[in-house]
């Protein structure tokens, strides 16, 4: 398990590693949060990973609501409380209802397209690929780039969930406790 980098070990190199993806007010141990402060232990890795993760979160062609649905389903599959708590909040801000968040947990959405997106995430999780039928069905509403972004969002957040779980990163107390259910 890893703890956040202690304040006395933060230096200019650590702050520079966060520069490409984190606003200046979050580049210190007090405001970075547990995940960023833990990633700060490896500035070279953080400097490469965070821009990719930022792309997935802010610049992806996948609509924000669907992106959050994907991330929540991934966090459920990985049993990642940190992602679940934070993306529950982000998902609601992006338009997910409480029922949508519950659907991300169960995989059974009322909306047919949401159900299809959850199926795609399940296929990626269980077989490391989206079936041709699911790919084609997604293509009725998502262009090729958005479908690619869906795959990279699921994969990127899967890697992050694995790291957060392995490092033992806990959600911040202000984030609330997860209405969380362990992975399948």
Short mmCIF file of C-alpha atoms in Angstrom, two decimals:
data_model
loop_
_atom_site.label_atom_id
_atom_site.label_comp_id
_atom_site.label_asym_id
_atom_site.label_seq_id
_atom_site.Cartn_x
_atom_site.Cartn_y
_atom_site.Cartn_z
CA UNK A 1 0.00 0.00 0.00
CA UNK A 2 1.09 3.54 -0.71
CA UNK A 3 0.18 6.69 1.11
CA UNK A 4 0.00 10.14 -0.44
CA UNK A 5 3.43 11.74 -0.83
CA UNK A 6 4.19 13.60 2.43
CA UNK A 7 4.21 17.39 2.19
CA UNK A 8 7.91 17.63 3.05
CA UNK A 9 8.76 15.49 -0.01
CA UNK A 10 6.92 17.65 -2.56
CA UNK A 11 9.35 19.58 -4.74
CA UNK A 12 9.38 21.50 -8.01
CA UNK A 13 9.74 18.25 -9.98
CA UNK A 14 6.63 16.83 -8.31
CA UNK A 15 4.62 19.98 -9.06
CA UNK A 16 5.91 20.02 -12.65
CA UNK A 17 4.70 16.43 -13.13
CA UNK A 18 1.17 17.56 -12.30
CA UNK A 19 1.38 20.75 -14.38
CA UNK A 20 -0.03 19.41 -17.65
CA UNK A 21 -3.22 18.10 -16.10
CA UNK A 22 -3.83 19.79 -12.77
CA UNK A 23 -4.67 23.46 -12.13
CA UNK A 24 -2.08 25.38 -10.06
CA UNK A 25 -4.29 25.45 -6.96
CA UNK A 26 -4.23 21.62 -6.81
CA UNK A 27 -0.46 21.15 -7.19
CA UNK A 28 0.29 20.90 -3.49
CA UNK A 29 -0.16 18.17 -0.89
CA UNK A 30 -3.04 19.90 0.90
CA UNK A 31 -5.34 20.25 -2.12
CA UNK A 32 -4.20 17.55 -4.55
CA UNK A 33 -6.42 14.86 -3.08
CA UNK A 34 -5.45 11.32 -2.19
CA UNK A 35 -5.18 9.94 -5.74
CA UNK A 36 -3.02 12.75 -7.16
CA UNK A 37 -0.89 12.94 -4.04
CA UNK A 38 -0.24 9.20 -4.31
CA UNK A 39 0.58 9.43 -8.04
CA UNK A 40 2.98 12.25 -7.10
CA UNK A 41 5.26 9.55 -5.62
CA UNK A 42 6.26 8.76 -9.24
CA UNK A 43 6.57 12.09 -11.06
CA UNK A 44 7.69 10.56 -14.37
CA UNK A 45 4.66 8.24 -14.49
CA UNK A 46 2.29 11.00 -13.34
CA UNK A 47 3.59 13.35 -16.03
CA UNK A 48 2.74 10.79 -18.73
CA UNK A 49 -0.46 9.26 -17.34
CA UNK A 50 -2.28 12.40 -16.22
CA UNK A 51 -2.54 14.04 -19.67
CA UNK A 52 -4.09 10.83 -21.04
CA UNK A 53 -6.49 10.63 -18.12
CA UNK A 54 -7.35 14.31 -18.53
CA UNK A 55 -8.11 13.72 -22.21
CA UNK A 56 -10.51 10.92 -21.25
CA UNK A 57 -12.20 13.12 -18.65
CA UNK A 58 -12.41 16.43 -20.49
CA UNK A 59 -11.66 16.17 -24.21
CA UNK A 60 -13.02 12.78 -25.25
CA UNK A 61 -15.63 12.67 -28.02
CA UNK A 62 -17.74 10.37 -25.85
CA UNK A 63 -20.62 12.43 -24.40
CA UNK A 64 -20.02 13.27 -20.72
CA UNK A 65 -23.09 11.41 -19.48
CA UNK A 66 -22.06 8.21 -21.28
CA UNK A 67 -18.43 8.66 -20.21
CA UNK A 68 -19.52 8.71 -16.57
CA UNK A 69 -21.76 5.68 -17.09
CA UNK A 70 -18.75 3.82 -18.51
CA UNK A 71 -16.48 4.88 -15.64
CA UNK A 72 -19.02 3.87 -13.00
CA UNK A 73 -19.49 0.44 -14.58
CA UNK A 74 -15.71 0.00 -14.73
CA UNK A 75 -15.33 1.08 -11.10
CA UNK A 76 -18.03 -1.42 -10.11
CA UNK A 77 -16.30 -4.25 -11.98
CA UNK A 78 -13.00 -3.37 -10.29
CA UNK A 79 -14.50 -2.76 -6.84
CA UNK A 80 -12.91 0.70 -6.77
CA UNK A 81 -14.53 2.79 -4.04
CA UNK A 82 -12.43 5.86 -4.91
CA UNK A 83 -13.65 5.99 -8.52
CA UNK A 84 -17.20 5.10 -7.53
CA UNK A 85 -17.51 7.98 -5.06
CA UNK A 86 -15.88 10.61 -7.23
CA UNK A 87 -17.57 9.61 -10.48
CA UNK A 88 -20.93 9.22 -8.77
CA UNK A 89 -20.70 12.96 -8.12
CA UNK A 90 -19.31 13.74 -11.60
CA UNK A 91 -21.90 11.50 -13.21
CA UNK A 92 -24.77 13.27 -11.52
CA UNK A 93 -23.29 16.60 -12.64
CA UNK A 94 -23.16 15.19 -16.20
CA UNK A 95 -26.84 14.25 -16.10
CA UNK A 96 -26.98 10.77 -14.58
CA UNK A 97 -29.91 10.13 -12.26
CA UNK A 98 -29.77 7.95 -9.15
CA UNK A 99 -31.42 5.24 -11.27
CA UNK A 100 -28.65 5.59 -13.87
CA UNK A 101 -25.98 5.22 -11.18
CA UNK A 102 -27.77 2.12 -9.91
CA UNK A 103 -27.88 0.83 -13.50
CA UNK A 104 -24.11 1.23 -13.69
CA UNK A 105 -23.87 -1.02 -10.67
CA UNK A 106 -26.31 -3.67 -11.88
CA UNK A 107 -25.75 -3.45 -15.62
CA UNK A 108 -29.49 -3.27 -16.24
CA UNK A 109 -30.46 0.18 -17.48
CA UNK A 110 -34.02 1.10 -18.46
CA UNK A 111 -32.80 3.04 -21.50
CA UNK A 112 -31.87 0.68 -24.37
CA UNK A 113 -28.81 2.69 -25.45
CA UNK A 114 -27.50 2.95 -21.88
CA UNK A 115 -27.97 -0.81 -21.62
CA UNK A 116 -25.94 -1.21 -24.82
CA UNK A 117 -23.12 0.97 -23.43
CA UNK A 118 -23.08 -1.09 -20.22
CA UNK A 119 -22.99 -4.27 -22.31
CA UNK A 120 -19.98 -2.91 -24.20
CA UNK A 121 -18.17 -2.26 -20.90
CA UNK A 122 -19.08 -5.75 -19.68
CA UNK A 123 -17.74 -7.29 -22.90
CA UNK A 124 -14.48 -5.36 -22.52
CA UNK A 125 -14.18 -6.40 -18.89
CA UNK A 126 -14.91 -10.09 -19.45
CA UNK A 127 -13.42 -10.69 -22.91
CA UNK A 128 -11.14 -7.72 -23.67
CA UNK A 129 -13.10 -6.82 -26.79
CA UNK A 130 -16.43 -5.48 -27.94
CA UNK A 131 -18.34 -7.95 -30.09
CA UNK A 132 -19.02 -7.02 -33.73
CA UNK A 133 -22.78 -6.86 -33.01
CA UNK A 134 -22.32 -4.48 -30.07
CA UNK A 135 -19.80 -2.38 -32.04
CA UNK A 136 -22.28 -2.02 -34.90
CA UNK A 137 -25.17 -1.19 -32.57
CA UNK A 138 -23.08 1.48 -30.81
CA UNK A 139 -22.36 2.90 -34.26
CA UNK A 140 -26.00 3.83 -34.69
CA UNK A 141 -25.45 6.67 -32.18
CA UNK A 142 -21.69 6.99 -31.75
CA UNK A 143 -19.20 7.68 -34.50
CA UNK A 144 -15.95 5.75 -34.81
CA UNK A 145 -13.97 8.17 -32.62
CA UNK A 146 -16.54 8.11 -29.83
CA UNK A 147 -16.51 4.31 -29.89
CA UNK A 148 -12.71 4.38 -29.70
CA UNK A 149 -12.94 6.82 -26.80
CA UNK A 150 -15.38 4.45 -25.06
CA UNK A 151 -12.81 1.64 -25.27
CA UNK A 152 -9.96 3.83 -24.03
CA UNK A 153 -12.13 5.27 -21.24
CA UNK A 154 -12.97 1.78 -20.00
CA UNK A 155 -9.35 0.68 -20.28
CA UNK A 156 -7.82 3.83 -18.82
CA UNK A 157 -10.15 3.86 -15.85
CA UNK A 158 -9.64 0.12 -15.42
CA UNK A 159 -5.90 0.70 -15.08
CA UNK A 160 -6.51 3.58 -12.70
CA UNK A 161 -8.92 1.48 -10.60
CA UNK A 162 -6.33 -1.31 -10.41
CA UNK A 163 -3.69 1.16 -9.22
CA UNK A 164 -5.98 2.89 -6.72
CA UNK A 165 -7.10 -0.45 -5.28
CA UNK A 166 -3.55 -1.81 -5.07
CA UNK A 167 -2.21 1.37 -3.47
CA UNK A 168 -5.12 1.45 -1.02
CA UNK A 169 -6.19 4.98 -1.97
CA UNK A 170 -9.25 5.95 0.05
CA UNK A 171 -11.87 8.52 -0.95
CA UNK A 172 -11.44 11.83 0.83
CA UNK A 173 -13.83 12.29 3.78
CA UNK A 174 -15.51 15.24 2.02
CA UNK A 175 -16.37 13.03 -0.96
CA UNK A 176 -18.86 11.00 1.06
CA UNK A 177 -19.01 7.28 1.50
CA UNK A 178 -19.71 5.10 -1.49
CA UNK A 179 -23.06 3.52 -2.05
CA UNK A 180 -20.77 0.82 -3.25
CA UNK A 181 -21.03 -2.84 -4.07
CA UNK A 182 -18.08 -5.11 -4.58
CA UNK A 183 -17.09 -6.31 -8.02
CA UNK A 184 -18.83 -9.20 -9.71
#
